[in-house]
Tab-separated table of C-alpha atoms in Angstrom:
chain	number	residue	atom	x	y	z
A	1	UNK	CA	0.000	0.000	0.000
A	2	UNK	CA	1.346	3.430	-0.944
A	3	UNK	CA	2.389	5.831	1.793
A	4	UNK	CA	0.210	8.944	2.266
A	5	UNK	CA	2.759	11.335	0.732
A	6	UNK	CA	3.147	9.005	-2.293
A	7	UNK	CA	-0.621	8.929	-2.775
A	8	UNK	CA	-0.762	12.743	-2.641
A	9	UNK	CA	1.967	13.010	-5.281
A	10	UNK	CA	0.147	10.519	-7.512
A	11	UNK	CA	-3.133	12.443	-7.082
A	12	UNK	CA	-1.360	15.703	-7.990
A	13	UNK	CA	0.102	14.057	-11.132
A	14	UNK	CA	-3.302	12.702	-12.138
A	15	UNK	CA	-4.867	16.136	-11.649
A	16	UNK	CA	-2.171	17.831	-13.727
A	17	UNK	CA	-2.769	15.337	-16.567
A	18	UNK	CA	-6.392	16.416	-16.898
A	19	UNK	CA	-7.417	19.216	-19.249
A	20	UNK	CA	-7.486	22.624	-17.511
A	21	UNK	CA	-11.252	22.743	-17.083
A	22	UNK	CA	-11.426	19.192	-15.738
A	23	UNK	CA	-8.604	19.951	-13.320
A	24	UNK	CA	-10.412	23.100	-12.184
A	25	UNK	CA	-13.668	21.166	-11.655
A	26	UNK	CA	-11.877	18.470	-9.640
A	27	UNK	CA	-10.151	21.092	-7.493
A	28	UNK	CA	-13.281	23.177	-6.866
A	29	UNK	CA	-15.351	20.055	-6.233
A	30	UNK	CA	-12.891	18.983	-3.532
A	31	UNK	CA	-13.020	22.471	-1.981
A	32	UNK	CA	-16.824	22.506	-1.989
A	33	UNK	CA	-17.044	19.093	-0.343
A	34	UNK	CA	-14.352	20.142	2.109
A	35	UNK	CA	-16.490	23.133	3.138
A	36	UNK	CA	-19.252	20.766	4.292
A	37	UNK	CA	-19.719	19.199	7.699
A	38	UNK	CA	-19.617	15.378	7.451
A	39	UNK	CA	-23.335	15.247	8.315
A	40	UNK	CA	-24.132	17.448	5.291
A	41	UNK	CA	-22.377	15.187	2.798
A	42	UNK	CA	-25.228	12.656	2.669
A	43	UNK	CA	-27.599	15.389	1.494
A	44	UNK	CA	-25.015	16.922	-0.850
A	45	UNK	CA	-24.122	13.646	-2.574
A	46	UNK	CA	-27.541	11.949	-2.668
A	47	UNK	CA	-28.130	10.905	-6.320
A	48	UNK	CA	-31.875	10.273	-5.917
A	49	UNK	CA	-34.394	12.096	-8.125
A	50	UNK	CA	-36.418	13.063	-5.034
A	51	UNK	CA	-34.428	14.234	-2.016
A	52	UNK	CA	-35.832	15.617	1.224
A	53	UNK	CA	-34.251	16.918	4.378
A	54	UNK	CA	-36.225	17.616	7.551
A	55	UNK	CA	-33.432	19.088	9.638
A	56	UNK	CA	-33.493	21.419	12.640
A	57	UNK	CA	-32.609	25.101	12.430
A	58	UNK	CA	-28.938	25.755	11.827
A	59	UNK	CA	-28.391	22.182	10.611
A	60	UNK	CA	-26.832	23.249	7.295
A	61	UNK	CA	-29.715	22.453	4.919
A	62	UNK	CA	-29.326	25.531	2.729
A	63	UNK	CA	-25.543	25.167	2.674
A	64	UNK	CA	-25.981	21.612	1.399
A	65	UNK	CA	-28.397	22.840	-1.300
A	66	UNK	CA	-25.888	25.517	-2.333
A	67	UNK	CA	-23.048	23.011	-2.655
A	68	UNK	CA	-25.266	20.566	-4.595
A	69	UNK	CA	-26.124	23.318	-7.087
A	70	UNK	CA	-22.572	24.600	-7.535
A	71	UNK	CA	-21.272	21.058	-8.095
A	72	UNK	CA	-23.810	20.663	-10.910
A	73	UNK	CA	-23.282	23.975	-12.698
A	74	UNK	CA	-19.466	23.662	-12.830
A	75	UNK	CA	-19.690	20.452	-14.865
A	76	UNK	CA	-20.189	20.293	-18.613
A	77	UNK	CA	-23.418	18.453	-19.293
A	78	UNK	CA	-23.076	15.257	-21.311
A	79	UNK	CA	-25.832	16.425	-23.700
A	80	UNK	CA	-24.059	19.689	-24.416
A	81	UNK	CA	-26.470	22.107	-22.748
A	82	UNK	CA	-25.504	24.080	-19.638
A	83	UNK	CA	-26.781	22.813	-16.301
A	84	UNK	CA	-29.807	24.606	-14.897
A	85	UNK	CA	-30.539	24.620	-11.169
A	86	UNK	CA	-33.286	26.679	-9.529
A	87	UNK	CA	-33.643	27.534	-5.850
A	88	UNK	CA	-36.976	28.734	-4.473
A	89	UNK	CA	-37.736	30.198	-1.075
A	90	UNK	CA	-41.031	31.523	0.236
A	91	UNK	CA	-40.249	34.961	-1.249
A	92	UNK	CA	-37.547	36.659	-3.279
A	93	UNK	CA	-36.132	38.554	-0.258
A	94	UNK	CA	-35.924	35.239	1.612
A	95	UNK	CA	-34.083	33.614	-1.308
A	96	UNK	CA	-31.611	36.499	-1.253
A	97	UNK	CA	-31.092	36.301	2.506
A	98	UNK	CA	-30.930	32.528	2.841
A	99	UNK	CA	-28.837	31.613	-0.191
A	100	UNK	CA	-27.916	34.299	-2.759
A	101	UNK	CA	-25.660	36.376	-0.498
A	102	UNK	CA	-24.193	33.338	1.349
A	103	UNK	CA	-23.388	31.719	-2.034
A	104	UNK	CA	-21.334	34.742	-3.066
A	105	UNK	CA	-19.589	34.696	0.317
A	106	UNK	CA	-18.689	31.018	-0.162
A	107	UNK	CA	-17.278	31.571	-3.659
A	108	UNK	CA	-15.284	34.569	-2.433
A	109	UNK	CA	-13.894	32.540	0.474
A	110	UNK	CA	-12.847	29.802	-1.976
A	111	UNK	CA	-11.200	32.369	-4.295
A	112	UNK	CA	-13.559	31.544	-7.183
A	113	UNK	CA	-15.428	34.815	-7.805
A	114	UNK	CA	-13.707	35.399	-11.170
A	115	UNK	CA	-15.091	32.123	-12.544
A	116	UNK	CA	-18.714	33.181	-11.982
A	117	UNK	CA	-20.940	35.980	-13.190
A	118	UNK	CA	-23.641	37.436	-10.939
A	119	UNK	CA	-26.750	39.040	-12.420
A	120	UNK	CA	-28.031	40.882	-9.360
A	121	UNK	CA	-31.378	41.982	-10.812
A	122	UNK	CA	-32.231	38.447	-11.916
A	123	UNK	CA	-30.488	36.768	-8.953
A	124	UNK	CA	-28.755	34.392	-11.326
A	125	UNK	CA	-25.240	32.987	-10.895
A	126	UNK	CA	-23.580	31.666	-14.063
A	127	UNK	CA	-20.400	29.604	-14.293
A	128	UNK	CA	-18.300	31.332	-16.957
A	129	UNK	CA	-16.524	28.103	-17.930
A	130	UNK	CA	-19.634	26.006	-18.595
A	131	UNK	CA	-22.591	28.360	-18.919
A	132	UNK	CA	-24.356	26.420	-16.157
A	133	UNK	CA	-26.464	28.628	-13.916
A	134	UNK	CA	-28.103	28.769	-10.492
A	135	UNK	CA	-31.350	30.769	-10.486
A	136	UNK	CA	-32.874	32.164	-7.269
A	137	UNK	CA	-36.635	32.607	-7.034
A	138	UNK	CA	-39.452	33.592	-4.742
A	139	UNK	CA	-42.478	31.316	-4.942
A	140	UNK	CA	-44.988	33.651	-3.339
A	141	UNK	CA	-48.038	32.315	-5.125
A	142	UNK	CA	-49.264	29.997	-7.852
A	143	UNK	CA	-48.725	32.616	-10.589
A	144	UNK	CA	-45.054	32.871	-9.655
A	145	UNK	CA	-44.711	29.081	-9.694
A	146	UNK	CA	-46.426	28.900	-13.102
A	147	UNK	CA	-43.567	30.922	-14.623
A	148	UNK	CA	-41.374	27.842	-14.238
A	149	UNK	CA	-43.749	25.398	-15.853
A	150	UNK	CA	-42.148	23.419	-18.662
A	151	UNK	CA	-38.558	24.541	-18.051
A	152	UNK	CA	-36.193	21.542	-18.033
A	153	UNK	CA	-33.948	21.599	-14.974
A	154	UNK	CA	-31.114	19.537	-13.603
A	155	UNK	CA	-32.425	20.300	-10.132
A	156	UNK	CA	-35.189	22.321	-8.512
A	157	UNK	CA	-34.662	23.174	-4.837
A	158	UNK	CA	-37.393	24.160	-2.369
A	159	UNK	CA	-36.174	25.690	0.891
A	160	UNK	CA	-38.037	26.063	4.189
A	161	UNK	CA	-40.721	23.860	2.682
A	162	UNK	CA	-42.634	23.581	5.968
A	163	UNK	CA	-43.506	27.288	5.592
A	164	UNK	CA	-45.056	26.795	2.139
A	165	UNK	CA	-48.699	26.141	1.405
A	166	UNK	CA	-48.842	22.331	0.871
A	167	UNK	CA	-51.033	22.781	-2.222
A	168	UNK	CA	-48.400	25.077	-3.741
A	169	UNK	CA	-45.657	22.507	-3.078
A	170	UNK	CA	-47.767	19.786	-4.673
A	171	UNK	CA	-48.525	21.989	-7.692
A	172	UNK	CA	-44.882	22.893	-8.148
A	173	UNK	CA	-43.524	19.350	-7.858
A	174	UNK	CA	-46.213	17.457	-9.741
A	175	UNK	CA	-47.514	19.971	-12.284
A	176	UNK	CA	-45.141	22.854	-12.942
A	177	UNK	CA	-41.590	21.504	-12.608
A	178	UNK	CA	-41.614	17.737	-12.118
A	179	UNK	CA	-42.798	16.681	-15.584
A	180	UNK	CA	-39.715	18.127	-17.348
A	181	UNK	CA	-37.062	16.885	-14.912
A	182	UNK	CA	-36.816	13.497	-16.614
A	183	UNK	CA	-35.215	14.994	-19.713
A	184	UNK	CA	-32.054	15.724	-17.744
A	185	UNK	CA	-32.342	13.044	-15.057
A	186	UNK	CA	-33.082	15.999	-12.807
A	187	UNK	CA	-33.886	16.042	-9.118
A	188	UNK	CA	-36.173	17.847	-6.728
A	189	UNK	CA	-34.699	18.798	-3.367
A	190	UNK	CA	-37.186	19.735	-0.629
A	191	UNK	CA	-35.651	20.881	2.639
A	192	UNK	CA	-36.826	22.613	5.775
A	193	UNK	CA	-37.042	22.622	9.537
A	194	UNK	CA	-39.952	20.419	10.631
A	195	UNK	CA	-43.087	22.489	11.202
A	196	UNK	CA	-46.133	21.803	13.340
A	197	UNK	CA	-47.960	20.495	10.235
A	198	UNK	CA	-45.894	17.496	9.157
A	199	UNK	CA	-47.565	17.165	5.732
């Protein structure tokens, strides 16, 4: 069995042999996973098409969603189109507070701001190397949800789901977004702190 320092040298050689974009993805992916608490990794790496997390306040749910999204948009999609991930909170200001600003802070901390473009008015983060993007939304009512009907996504994320109207969640998952996820083997992530109505 190779000694730890030998393994690290071999890993560095393997990384250097990759094309520049692949090496960058591997490096950033490792940094993103390294920024997670071990308990968050199960949620971050879950490959299921339907993922839920009922986790107490401060348990790192939104951080896990953020890392899941960034890991998807930095990869070139096998079908040639850029990855598309959407994040929805109960309102646009909540989406900004819970995830948009913290996402920029994470990328700045990792030294990756130059590889991403931030459209503040649209609350859309685009990876410059792949064109993949992370869109932030407020799902205040059914009309807002309807705007996303028929858009193929690699992932659609619902945050603080216990605070949503259950009928709106059902409409979003089963009518507006869910039917087009299959085209990209997409996933729905529903996370939140458990509320008094467990539906």
